Short mmCIF file of C-alpha atoms in Angstrom, two decimals:
data_model
loop_
_atom_site.label_atom_id
_atom_site.label_comp_id
_atom_site.label_asym_id
_atom_site.label_seq_id
_atom_site.Cartn_x
_atom_site.Cartn_y
_atom_site.Cartn_z
CA MET A 1 -23.04 -39.57 -8.15
CA THR A 2 -23.83 -35.90 -8.63
CA VAL A 3 -23.82 -33.62 -5.62
CA VAL A 4 -26.16 -30.66 -6.04
CA LEU A 5 -25.04 -27.46 -4.40
CA PRO A 6 -27.85 -24.93 -4.45
CA VAL A 7 -26.78 -21.33 -4.93
CA ALA A 8 -28.76 -18.80 -2.88
CA GLU A 9 -31.20 -16.46 -4.61
CA THR A 10 -29.27 -13.55 -3.22
CA LEU A 11 -25.67 -14.33 -3.94
CA ASP A 12 -23.84 -11.95 -1.62
CA ASP A 13 -21.61 -12.61 1.40
CA ARG A 14 -24.39 -14.52 3.15
CA GLY A 15 -25.17 -16.46 0.01
CA PHE A 16 -21.51 -17.33 -0.26
CA GLU A 17 -21.54 -18.75 3.27
CA THR A 18 -24.45 -21.00 2.30
CA LEU A 19 -22.48 -22.17 -0.70
CA VAL A 20 -19.40 -22.82 1.42
CA SER A 21 -21.45 -24.90 3.87
CA GLY A 22 -22.44 -27.19 1.02
CA TRP A 23 -18.90 -27.27 -0.31
CA ALA A 24 -17.36 -28.07 3.07
CA GLY A 25 -19.85 -30.85 3.78
CA ALA A 26 -19.40 -32.61 0.44
CA GLU A 27 -17.53 -35.86 0.15
CA GLY A 28 -16.69 -35.85 -3.52
CA GLY A 29 -18.30 -36.84 -6.77
CA ARG A 30 -19.50 -34.63 -9.58
CA ALA A 31 -20.79 -31.33 -8.32
CA LEU A 32 -23.62 -29.38 -9.82
CA PHE A 33 -23.74 -25.77 -8.74
CA ASP A 34 -27.39 -24.94 -9.21
CA ALA A 35 -27.60 -21.20 -9.77
CA ARG A 36 -30.88 -21.23 -11.68
CA HIS A 37 -32.76 -19.30 -9.01
CA VAL A 38 -30.21 -16.58 -8.45
CA ARG A 39 -31.93 -13.19 -8.59
CA TRP A 40 -29.21 -10.87 -7.35
CA VAL A 41 -25.42 -11.02 -7.13
CA SER A 42 -22.76 -8.94 -5.43
CA PRO A 43 -19.09 -8.89 -6.49
CA TYR A 44 -18.25 -10.95 -3.39
CA GLY A 45 -20.96 -13.49 -4.11
CA ILE A 46 -20.15 -13.97 -7.75
CA LEU A 47 -16.41 -14.31 -7.11
CA GLY A 48 -17.41 -16.75 -4.40
CA LEU A 49 -19.14 -18.91 -6.98
CA LEU A 50 -16.00 -18.96 -9.11
CA ALA A 51 -13.91 -19.72 -6.04
CA ALA A 52 -16.20 -22.56 -5.00
CA GLY A 53 -15.90 -24.10 -8.45
CA ALA A 54 -12.13 -23.78 -8.43
CA ALA A 55 -11.92 -25.17 -4.91
CA TRP A 56 -14.09 -28.15 -5.84
CA GLN A 57 -11.82 -29.02 -8.73
CA GLU A 58 -8.76 -28.57 -6.52
CA ARG A 59 -10.20 -30.73 -3.76
CA PHE A 60 -11.81 -33.54 -5.70
CA GLY A 61 -10.03 -33.34 -9.03
CA GLU A 62 -13.28 -33.15 -10.92
CA ARG A 63 -14.62 -30.28 -12.97
CA PRO A 64 -18.01 -29.22 -11.59
CA LEU A 65 -21.17 -28.49 -13.52
CA LEU A 66 -22.96 -25.16 -13.41
CA GLU A 67 -26.62 -24.42 -14.01
CA PRO A 68 -26.53 -20.69 -14.79
CA PRO A 69 -29.17 -18.24 -13.56
CA GLU A 70 -32.46 -18.29 -15.42
CA SER A 71 -33.20 -14.63 -14.82
CA LYS A 72 -32.46 -12.72 -18.00
CA GLU A 73 -31.37 -9.66 -16.06
CA VAL A 74 -28.93 -11.63 -13.95
CA ALA A 75 -27.66 -13.57 -16.96
CA SER A 76 -27.14 -10.36 -18.89
CA TYR A 77 -25.35 -8.73 -15.98
CA LEU A 78 -23.09 -11.74 -15.55
CA GLY A 79 -22.23 -11.51 -19.21
CA ARG A 80 -21.33 -7.86 -18.91
CA ILE A 81 -19.04 -8.43 -15.96
CA ARG A 82 -17.38 -11.31 -17.84
CA PHE A 83 -18.47 -13.99 -15.42
CA TYR A 84 -18.98 -16.59 -18.12
CA GLU A 85 -15.52 -16.08 -19.59
CA HIS A 86 -13.98 -17.08 -16.29
CA ALA A 87 -16.61 -19.63 -15.40
CA HIS A 88 -15.89 -21.54 -18.62
CA GLU A 89 -12.38 -22.19 -17.32
CA LEU A 90 -13.78 -23.82 -14.18
CA PHE A 91 -17.22 -25.28 -14.88
CA ASP A 92 -18.97 -27.38 -17.46
CA PHE A 93 -22.25 -25.69 -18.27
CA GLN A 94 -25.70 -27.12 -18.56
CA GLY A 95 -27.96 -25.12 -20.75
CA HIS A 96 -27.19 -22.37 -23.20
CA VAL A 97 -25.00 -19.52 -22.10
CA ARG A 98 -24.05 -16.39 -23.93
CA LYS A 99 -20.35 -16.05 -23.41
CA ARG A 100 -20.42 -12.30 -23.44
CA ALA A 101 -23.27 -9.87 -23.55
CA ALA A 102 -23.21 -7.02 -26.00
CA GLY A 103 -22.87 -3.53 -24.68
CA GLU A 104 -20.63 -1.72 -22.32
CA SER A 105 -20.42 -2.89 -18.75
CA ASP A 106 -21.48 -0.45 -16.08
CA ALA A 107 -19.36 -2.25 -13.51
CA LEU A 108 -16.63 -0.34 -11.77
CA LEU A 109 -14.35 -3.27 -12.45
CA GLU A 110 -15.44 -6.40 -14.29
CA ILE A 111 -14.25 -9.76 -12.99
CA THR A 112 -10.53 -9.63 -13.61
CA PRO A 113 -8.01 -12.38 -13.00
CA VAL A 114 -5.04 -11.55 -10.80
CA ARG A 115 -2.03 -13.65 -11.66
CA SER A 116 0.92 -11.28 -11.61
CA HIS A 117 2.13 -7.88 -10.54
CA GLN A 118 1.46 -6.65 -14.06
CA ASP A 119 -2.21 -7.54 -13.56
CA VAL A 120 -2.19 -5.30 -10.49
CA HIS A 121 -0.83 -2.44 -12.61
CA ASP A 122 -3.48 -3.10 -15.24
CA VAL A 123 -6.28 -3.07 -12.67
CA VAL A 124 -5.09 0.22 -11.20
CA ASP A 125 -4.71 1.80 -14.65
CA ARG A 126 -8.07 0.53 -15.88
CA VAL A 127 -10.20 1.51 -12.92
CA ARG A 128 -9.08 5.09 -12.57
CA ASP A 129 -11.52 6.95 -14.80
CA ARG A 130 -14.55 4.94 -13.77
CA ALA A 131 -13.62 5.16 -10.11
CA ALA A 132 -13.25 8.92 -10.36
CA ALA A 133 -16.73 9.23 -11.83
CA ILE A 134 -18.39 6.85 -9.40
CA LEU A 135 -16.66 7.94 -6.22
CA GLY A 136 -16.96 11.62 -7.00
CA LYS A 137 -20.34 11.98 -8.64
CA ARG A 138 -22.34 9.18 -7.08
CA LEU A 139 -20.77 8.68 -3.69
CA GLY A 140 -19.66 12.21 -2.90
CA TYR A 141 -16.01 11.50 -2.23
CA PRO A 142 -13.43 14.26 -2.79
CA PRO A 143 -11.22 14.02 -5.91
CA PRO A 144 -8.13 12.49 -4.21
CA ALA A 145 -10.32 9.58 -3.09
CA VAL A 146 -9.78 7.83 -6.38
CA LEU A 147 -6.07 7.60 -5.61
CA HIS A 148 -6.69 6.19 -2.14
CA PHE A 149 -9.21 3.81 -3.65
CA SER A 150 -6.58 2.65 -6.16
CA VAL A 151 -4.15 2.01 -3.32
CA ILE A 152 -6.74 -0.22 -1.65
CA LEU A 153 -7.28 -2.11 -4.90
CA SER A 154 -3.56 -2.48 -5.47
CA GLU A 155 -2.84 -3.81 -2.01
CA VAL A 156 -5.71 -6.31 -1.91
CA CYS A 157 -4.73 -7.64 -5.34
CA GLN A 158 -1.09 -7.92 -4.34
CA ASN A 159 -2.19 -10.05 -1.44
CA ILE A 160 -2.97 -12.74 -4.01
CA VAL A 161 0.26 -12.39 -5.95
CA GLU A 162 2.47 -12.25 -2.87
CA HIS A 163 0.78 -14.72 -0.56
CA ALA A 164 -1.84 -16.98 -2.12
CA GLY A 165 0.44 -19.20 -4.16
CA THR A 166 -2.23 -19.33 -6.83
CA ASP A 167 -4.31 -17.06 -9.05
CA GLY A 168 -7.35 -15.13 -7.96
CA TRP A 169 -9.95 -12.61 -9.10
CA VAL A 170 -11.01 -9.08 -8.33
CA SER A 171 -14.22 -7.25 -9.09
CA ALA A 172 -15.83 -4.01 -7.98
CA GLN A 173 -19.30 -2.64 -8.35
CA THR A 174 -21.45 0.14 -7.02
CA TYR A 175 -25.05 -0.35 -6.03
CA ASN A 176 -27.70 0.74 -3.60
CA TRP A 177 -27.72 -0.99 -0.25
CA LYS A 178 -31.31 -0.11 0.43
CA GLN A 179 -31.99 -2.57 3.21
CA ARG A 180 -28.69 -2.56 5.02
CA LEU A 181 -27.75 1.09 4.74
CA GLY A 182 -30.16 3.09 2.62
CA ARG A 183 -27.26 4.46 0.66
CA GLN A 184 -25.13 3.65 -2.33
CA VAL A 185 -21.93 1.74 -1.76
CA VAL A 186 -18.90 0.63 -3.67
CA VAL A 187 -17.97 -2.98 -3.07
CA ILE A 188 -14.59 -4.46 -3.88
CA ALA A 189 -14.21 -8.23 -3.73
CA VAL A 190 -10.95 -10.14 -4.08
CA MET A 191 -10.71 -13.90 -3.82
CA ASP A 192 -8.36 -16.79 -4.21
CA VAL A 193 -8.37 -20.43 -3.18
CA GLY A 194 -4.69 -20.58 -2.30
CA MET A 195 -2.90 -21.33 0.93
CA GLY A 196 -4.82 -18.82 3.05
CA PHE A 197 -3.48 -16.68 5.88
CA ARG A 198 -2.72 -19.60 8.19
CA GLY A 199 -0.81 -21.40 5.47
CA SER A 200 1.06 -18.29 4.43
CA LEU A 201 2.17 -17.36 7.93
CA ALA A 202 2.69 -20.85 9.36
CA ARG A 203 6.38 -21.34 8.67
CA GLU A 204 7.44 -18.08 10.31
CA HIS A 205 4.88 -17.72 13.07
CA ALA A 206 3.04 -20.94 13.95
CA GLN A 207 5.63 -22.12 16.45
CA ARG A 208 5.37 -18.93 18.45
CA TYR A 209 1.63 -19.42 18.86
CA GLY A 210 1.85 -23.13 19.74
CA ASP A 211 -1.55 -24.71 20.30
CA ARG A 212 -3.28 -21.41 19.72
CA TRP A 213 -2.23 -21.31 16.06
CA SER A 214 -5.35 -21.28 13.91
CA ASP A 215 -7.05 -19.44 11.09
CA GLU A 216 -8.30 -16.96 13.66
CA THR A 217 -4.89 -16.19 15.19
CA ALA A 218 -3.31 -16.02 11.75
CA LEU A 219 -5.89 -13.46 10.63
CA GLU A 220 -5.43 -11.49 13.85
CA ALA A 221 -1.67 -11.46 13.37
CA ALA A 222 -1.89 -10.16 9.82
CA PHE A 223 -4.93 -7.91 10.13
CA LEU A 224 -4.33 -6.37 13.54
CA HIS A 225 -0.57 -6.56 13.92
CA GLY A 226 0.73 -6.36 10.37
CA VAL A 227 2.55 -9.67 10.57
CA SER A 228 3.83 -11.14 7.32
CA ARG A 229 5.40 -14.41 6.26
CA TYR A 230 8.43 -12.50 5.03
CA ARG A 231 11.21 -11.54 7.40
CA ASP A 232 11.53 -8.20 5.67
CA PRO A 233 10.29 -5.72 8.30
CA GLY A 234 8.65 -3.63 5.61
CA ARG A 235 6.13 -6.32 4.82
CA GLY A 236 2.61 -6.38 6.16
CA GLN A 237 1.86 -2.69 5.78
CA GLY A 238 -0.71 -3.06 3.02
CA LEU A 239 -3.54 -4.41 5.17
CA GLN A 240 -2.80 -1.83 7.85
CA GLY A 241 -3.00 0.92 5.27
CA ILE A 242 -6.29 -0.39 3.93
CA ARG A 243 -7.75 -0.58 7.43
CA LYS A 244 -6.77 3.00 8.12
CA GLN A 245 -8.29 4.31 4.91
CA VAL A 246 -11.47 2.27 5.22
CA LEU A 247 -11.90 3.55 8.79
CA ARG A 248 -11.57 7.13 7.56
CA TRP A 249 -14.35 6.51 5.08
CA ASN A 250 -16.48 4.68 7.66
CA GLY A 251 -16.33 1.59 5.47
CA PHE A 252 -16.40 -2.13 6.10
CA PHE A 253 -13.38 -4.34 5.46
CA THR A 254 -13.43 -8.07 6.02
CA ILE A 255 -11.19 -11.03 5.32
CA ARG A 256 -12.36 -14.62 5.46
CA SER A 257 -9.75 -17.36 5.43
CA GLY A 258 -10.13 -21.03 6.36
CA THR A 259 -12.60 -21.22 9.21
CA ALA A 260 -12.35 -17.63 10.43
CA GLN A 261 -13.25 -14.14 9.45
CA ILE A 262 -11.98 -10.81 10.72
CA ALA A 263 -13.39 -7.39 10.02
CA GLU A 264 -13.10 -3.67 10.53
CA VAL A 265 -16.70 -2.99 11.43
CA PRO A 266 -18.35 0.44 11.09
CA ASP A 267 -21.31 1.51 13.19
CA TRP A 268 -23.82 0.96 10.39
CA ILE A 269 -23.38 -2.79 10.17
CA ASP A 270 -24.23 -5.37 12.78
CA LYS A 271 -21.36 -7.81 12.66
CA GLN A 272 -18.79 -9.24 15.01
CA PRO A 273 -15.19 -8.19 14.27
CA ILE A 274 -14.00 -11.78 14.58
CA ALA A 275 -15.79 -15.00 13.75
CA SER A 276 -14.41 -18.51 14.00
CA GLY A 277 -15.73 -22.01 13.49
CA LEU A 278 -17.00 -21.20 10.01
CA PRO A 279 -17.14 -23.94 7.37
CA ASP A 280 -13.60 -24.46 6.13
CA PHE A 281 -12.80 -22.93 2.76
CA PRO A 282 -9.37 -22.49 1.19
CA GLY A 283 -7.62 -19.24 0.34
CA ALA A 284 -8.66 -15.73 1.28
CA GLN A 285 -11.88 -13.90 0.53
CA ILE A 286 -11.71 -10.15 0.96
CA GLN A 287 -14.48 -7.60 0.81
CA VAL A 288 -14.30 -3.82 1.13
CA VAL A 289 -17.52 -1.79 1.29
CA LEU A 290 -17.30 1.98 1.00
CA PRO A 291 -20.52 3.91 1.70
CA GLN A 292 -21.80 7.04 0.05
CA VAL A 293 -20.79 10.16 1.92
CA VAL A 294 -23.60 11.71 3.91
CA PRO A 295 -23.44 15.49 3.80
CA PRO A 296 -23.34 17.19 7.21
CA GLY A 297 -26.86 17.26 8.58
CA GLY A 298 -28.00 14.76 5.97
CA GLY A 299 -28.53 11.94 8.44
CA ASP A 300 -28.99 8.34 7.53
CA MET B 1 14.69 8.78 -14.59
CA GLY B 2 15.97 12.28 -14.96
CA ASP B 3 19.52 12.94 -15.87
CA PRO B 4 21.87 13.29 -13.01
CA ALA B 5 23.50 16.64 -12.83
CA THR B 6 26.22 18.25 -10.90
CA GLY B 7 25.30 21.59 -9.47
CA MET B 8 26.83 24.49 -7.64
CA THR B 9 25.32 24.07 -4.24
CA GLY B 10 27.59 26.02 -1.96
CA LYS B 11 30.44 24.40 -0.11
CA VAL B 12 28.49 21.62 1.53
CA VAL B 13 27.78 19.05 -1.14
CA ASP B 14 29.48 18.14 -4.37
CA SER B 15 26.47 17.40 -6.48
CA VAL B 16 22.72 17.39 -6.72
CA VAL B 17 21.00 14.55 -8.51
CA HIS B 18 17.49 15.31 -9.62
CA THR B 19 15.29 12.29 -10.29
CA SER B 20 11.74 12.08 -11.49
CA VAL B 21 10.54 8.85 -9.92
CA ALA B 22 7.61 8.54 -12.32
CA THR B 23 9.61 8.02 -15.48
CA PHE B 24 8.90 4.30 -15.80
CA TYR B 25 5.43 4.19 -14.29
CA SER B 26 3.06 6.98 -13.43
CA ASN B 27 1.42 4.72 -10.87
CA LEU B 28 3.93 3.44 -8.37
CA VAL B 29 2.31 0.21 -7.28
CA THR B 30 3.73 -3.25 -6.45
CA ARG B 31 7.07 -4.23 -5.00
CA PRO B 32 8.78 -5.12 -8.28
CA THR B 33 8.02 -1.63 -9.57
CA GLY B 34 9.39 -0.15 -6.38
CA ARG B 35 12.55 -2.23 -6.66
CA ALA B 36 13.05 -1.08 -10.25
CA VAL B 37 12.65 2.57 -9.27
CA ARG B 38 15.02 2.20 -6.32
CA SER B 39 17.63 0.47 -8.45
CA ALA B 40 17.47 3.28 -10.98
CA ILE B 41 17.93 5.89 -8.25
CA GLU B 42 20.87 3.99 -6.79
CA GLU B 43 22.43 3.65 -10.20
CA GLN B 44 22.35 7.40 -10.60
CA LEU B 45 24.12 7.82 -7.31
CA GLN B 46 26.96 5.48 -8.18
CA GLY B 47 30.22 6.80 -9.47
CA GLY B 48 31.85 8.55 -6.55
CA ARG B 49 30.48 12.05 -6.78
CA GLY B 50 31.40 12.72 -3.17
CA ARG B 51 28.66 14.05 -1.00
CA CYS B 52 25.44 14.62 -2.88
CA VAL B 53 21.82 15.52 -2.40
CA SER B 54 19.37 13.33 -4.27
CA VAL B 55 16.14 15.19 -5.05
CA LEU B 56 13.34 12.72 -5.68
CA ASP B 57 10.52 14.36 -7.58
CA PHE B 58 7.07 12.84 -6.98
CA SER B 59 5.09 15.50 -8.83
CA GLN B 60 4.21 13.18 -11.72
CA VAL B 61 3.36 10.19 -9.52
CA GLY B 62 -0.31 9.20 -9.50
CA VAL B 63 -0.98 6.29 -7.22
CA LEU B 64 1.66 5.36 -4.64
CA ASP B 65 0.86 2.24 -2.67
CA PHE B 66 2.39 1.05 0.59
CA SER B 67 4.38 -1.77 -0.96
CA CYS B 68 6.00 0.48 -3.51
CA ALA B 69 6.66 3.21 -0.95
CA ASP B 70 8.41 0.63 1.19
CA GLU B 71 10.61 -0.47 -1.70
CA VAL B 72 11.43 3.02 -2.97
CA ILE B 73 11.61 5.17 0.15
CA ALA B 74 12.21 2.91 3.14
CA LYS B 75 14.74 0.58 1.60
CA LEU B 76 16.61 3.48 0.00
CA LEU B 77 16.84 5.44 3.26
CA ARG B 78 17.78 2.34 5.24
CA ARG B 79 20.61 1.55 2.88
CA TYR B 80 22.04 5.05 2.95
CA LEU B 81 21.70 5.29 6.71
CA ARG B 82 24.21 2.47 7.12
CA SER B 83 27.90 3.15 7.47
CA ASP B 84 28.60 0.99 4.43
CA ARG B 85 26.29 3.05 2.24
CA PRO B 86 27.28 3.07 -1.42
CA SER B 87 27.78 6.83 -1.48
CA ASP B 88 27.42 9.86 0.75
CA ALA B 89 23.93 10.77 -0.38
CA PHE B 90 21.22 12.75 1.38
CA PHE B 91 17.63 12.52 0.18
CA ILE B 92 14.86 15.04 -0.14
CA VAL B 93 11.50 14.40 -1.78
CA GLN B 94 9.62 17.14 -3.56
CA GLY B 95 6.36 17.44 -5.41
CA VAL B 96 4.64 15.18 -2.91
CA LEU B 97 0.87 15.47 -2.78
CA GLU B 98 -1.62 14.77 -0.04
CA HIS B 99 -2.29 11.24 -1.24
CA HIS B 100 1.41 10.36 -1.23
CA ARG B 101 1.71 11.23 2.41
CA ASP B 102 -0.03 8.21 3.92
CA PRO B 103 2.11 5.51 2.33
CA ILE B 104 5.35 7.43 2.80
CA ASP B 105 4.55 8.28 6.39
CA ALA B 106 3.52 4.69 7.08
CA VAL B 107 6.81 3.24 5.86
CA LEU B 108 8.83 5.88 7.70
CA ARG B 109 7.06 4.98 10.93
CA ARG B 110 7.36 1.29 10.31
CA HIS B 111 11.13 1.55 9.96
CA ASN B 112 11.77 4.52 12.27
CA LEU B 113 13.10 6.70 9.50
CA LEU B 114 13.08 10.43 8.90
CA LEU B 115 12.78 12.23 5.59
CA VAL B 116 12.69 15.82 4.44
CA ALA B 117 9.69 16.27 2.15
CA VAL B 118 8.44 19.30 0.28
CA GLU B 119 4.66 19.39 0.14
CA SER B 120 2.91 22.40 -1.44
CA GLY B 121 6.25 24.16 -1.64
CA ARG B 122 7.01 23.89 2.06
CA PRO B 123 9.65 21.62 3.50
CA ALA B 124 8.71 19.43 6.43
CA LEU B 125 10.26 16.68 8.46
CA TRP B 126 8.34 13.47 7.98
CA GLY B 127 8.64 10.40 10.16
CA PRO B 128 8.48 9.66 13.87
CA ALA B 129 10.91 12.27 15.17
CA PRO B 130 10.92 12.89 18.92
CA GLY B 131 9.86 16.39 19.91
CA ARG B 132 13.28 17.85 20.63
CA LEU B 133 14.71 16.48 17.40
CA ARG B 134 11.83 17.95 15.47
CA ALA B 135 12.35 21.26 17.23
CA ALA B 136 16.00 21.19 16.23
CA TRP B 137 15.09 20.46 12.63
CA ASP B 138 12.47 23.23 12.59
CA CYS B 139 15.03 25.70 13.90
CA LEU B 140 17.60 24.58 11.34
CA ASP B 141 15.00 24.79 8.59
CA ARG B 142 14.13 28.36 9.55
CA MET B 143 17.75 29.46 9.76
CA GLY B 144 19.06 27.43 6.85
CA ARG B 145 22.47 27.20 8.41
CA LEU B 146 23.10 26.91 12.11
CA GLY B 147 25.97 26.63 14.55
CA ALA B 148 25.67 24.71 17.76
CA SER B 149 26.28 27.83 19.86
CA GLU B 150 23.53 29.72 18.05
CA PHE B 151 21.14 26.85 18.59
CA ALA B 152 22.19 26.55 22.23
CA SER B 153 21.38 30.17 22.93
CA THR B 154 18.06 29.98 21.07
CA TYR B 155 16.90 26.98 23.04
CA GLY B 156 18.59 27.69 26.34
CA VAL B 157 20.62 24.49 26.42
CA ASN B 158 24.35 24.05 26.74
CA GLN B 159 26.42 23.84 23.61
CA ALA B 160 27.21 20.15 23.96
CA THR B 161 23.53 19.31 24.04
CA ALA B 162 22.79 21.59 21.12
CA SER B 163 25.60 20.04 19.16
CA SER B 164 24.32 16.58 20.00
CA TRP B 165 20.84 17.32 18.72
CA LEU B 166 22.13 18.74 15.46
CA ARG B 167 24.45 15.79 14.97
CA ARG B 168 21.54 13.47 15.42
CA LEU B 169 19.85 15.18 12.51
CA VAL B 170 22.97 14.49 10.47
CA ASN B 171 23.01 10.88 11.57
CA TRP B 172 19.40 10.63 10.41
CA ARG B 173 20.54 12.17 7.10
CA VAL B 174 18.07 15.06 7.38
CA ALA B 175 20.75 17.75 7.87
CA VAL B 176 24.14 18.25 6.31
CA PRO B 177 27.30 18.98 8.33
CA GLU B 178 29.30 21.97 7.15
CA SER B 179 32.03 21.84 9.71
CA PHE B 180 32.50 20.33 13.14
CA ASP B 181 29.81 22.44 14.77
CA SER B 182 27.94 24.00 11.88
CA PHE B 183 25.03 22.44 9.99
CA SER B 184 22.82 23.14 7.01
CA SER B 185 19.28 22.12 6.24
CA LEU B 186 18.80 20.22 3.00
CA PRO B 187 16.49 22.89 1.52
CA ALA B 188 19.12 25.51 2.32
CA VAL B 189 21.81 23.50 0.60
CA LEU B 190 19.69 23.37 -2.52
CA SER B 191 18.71 27.04 -2.37
CA ARG B 192 22.31 28.14 -2.08
CA ARG B 193 23.00 26.97 -5.60
CA ASP B 194 21.98 30.45 -6.66
CA GLY B 195 24.60 32.00 -4.45
CA GLY B 196 22.12 33.23 -1.86
CA GLU B 197 22.78 32.57 1.78
CA ALA B 198 19.36 32.32 3.29
CA PRO B 199 17.16 29.41 2.33
CA GLU B 200 13.82 30.19 0.87
CA ALA B 201 11.00 27.79 1.41
CA GLY B 202 9.82 26.20 -1.77
CA ARG B 203 12.79 27.20 -3.92
CA TYR B 204 14.44 24.14 -5.32
CA PRO B 205 16.29 23.26 -8.46
CA ALA B 206 13.50 22.97 -10.97
CA ALA B 207 15.51 20.84 -13.33
CA ALA B 208 18.89 19.22 -13.51
CA GLU B 209 19.82 21.40 -16.47
CA GLU B 210 19.80 24.46 -14.25
CA MET B 211 22.71 23.27 -12.23
CA ALA B 212 26.29 24.22 -12.89
CA PRO B 213 29.43 22.17 -12.18
CA TYR B 214 30.95 22.37 -8.77
CA GLY B 215 34.46 21.88 -7.42
CA PRO B 216 36.10 19.57 -4.90
CA GLU B 217 34.63 18.39 -1.64
CA PRO B 218 35.47 20.97 1.01
CA SER B 219 35.41 18.83 4.10
CA GLY B 220 38.19 16.52 3.06
CA GLY B 221 37.22 13.73 5.39
CA ASP B 222 34.19 11.56 5.52
CA GLY B 223 32.02 14.54 6.16
CA HIS B 224 30.61 13.26 9.42
CA PRO B 225 31.39 15.30 12.51
CA ARG B 226 32.56 13.18 15.36
CA PRO B 227 30.57 13.24 18.57
CA SER B 228 32.43 15.07 21.29
CA GLY B 229 31.84 12.35 23.82
CA ASP B 230 29.83 14.40 26.24
CA THR B 231 26.57 13.61 24.59
CA ASP B 232 24.76 10.63 23.31
CA PRO B 233 23.96 11.08 19.65
CA TYR B 234 21.20 8.81 18.51
CA PRO B 235 21.34 7.06 16.19
CA SER B 236 24.98 6.54 16.88
CA ALA B 237 27.52 7.53 14.29
CA PRO B 238 27.58 5.00 11.47
CA GLY B 239 28.89 1.67 12.64
CA GLY B 240 28.67 -1.14 10.15
CA SER B 241 26.00 -3.66 10.87
CA LYS B 242 24.46 -1.91 13.83
CA PRO B 243 20.72 -2.13 13.99
CA LEU B 244 18.61 0.62 12.54
CA PRO B 245 17.83 3.47 14.86
CA ALA B 246 14.86 3.22 17.12
CA TYR B 247 13.49 5.61 19.63
#
């Protein structure tokens, strides 16, 4: 039996939630991720598709099928950000797919696997020049912003290496959030399908929480209180540092893990800081959105 | 890492070790990188040089993340704050830039540590120091060298209290004891290598090669003034496995 999981036309954070609903409700079999009608993807959404494929294989032991987007623009973009290279490791494809499009990618950071600390170094080294150009020229950030941005990237990627217990991916892109914000943004997405925050923290902290221990309390502990699974008191500072920097830039920072999601929410987005009871999905899915700087008196 | 060097630094310390922390990586990210950098710094400080000042140069460091700052700065300071520290080293960081401040400050606050840092040529006390301790450090930094009686008259406190505050700076490893009741700031110790008495903000050994050999340790003992008993130095004088200081 083949289970068809339709991929939303707009594959962003909301599109990912739709995908997760289908994933969580499935009972096994051969999955077909039907992405033919995808018209737009965000870094979070496209990593979400990879994560859903990996999670399906992990859960049911069967390699899923993928129907790639029919839109030439989307297909070309996915080639440039190296989606197909990574998707080939997870999915069997139906239809013809160009493995890699010709031409230079305009992405801030193409889809990049995160498996080791060396990968974190590579990401930080690779992104610097592009980040300087994008943050400075297009988003109006001051020159040191690229260094703060690199710290954010480094810490979110290390979250995979240190806590997930499996590999993950990172990607970053800049685009115009016309509808939501009317400004350009940089979006960083980092995902894995590992043990998640509850799994990572359980051994050290679950007992203390008793019946209240859940994905939600685990996220609160890590995100709000800097709790870590390690006894080393220096652990857990990365997320706190990211929160502080994202707040300074009036950005949006969210982590989804298991059935819960927690966020640092700026005034320009209508979202609850904590959500629970979401469809269960393994690992951690992180998104950072940094908006274009509005000059004084520029308004929104 | 830069070559360790022994320098003429007045009568307070036996050597100055100058280390460029960006020798292995220009971007200090990840914990393993931080551990490697810390190990290299500690290796330079081995070998029984007596009391020394370790100058950690961040001027070539690009990105410094929180994890690496924790491994390099916090774990180094914590180790040398303990009574069983491997050597009698004091630390000062120089060449720090605005973007280094956040991660360093975050790890100092997380662990309740203090550090003398030189940013834009000016020394400053970083970390969560209580007001009166910060005032004592500021005064010492201005004067370069300070006796408890001098400090007492400046601040209108009795000598025992003044002495206590200055000793606390020593216990935090952000001031150097010269004698029982006389103390030097770390920048002043470094400035005095040229034979001058008064410290000058922003003047530090530019390179290890500039430093000349120096003679025996003047203090003879362990270099830590003993509390007189009429005050309550905090953190307490080194005492083995005591917990780290907290306010």
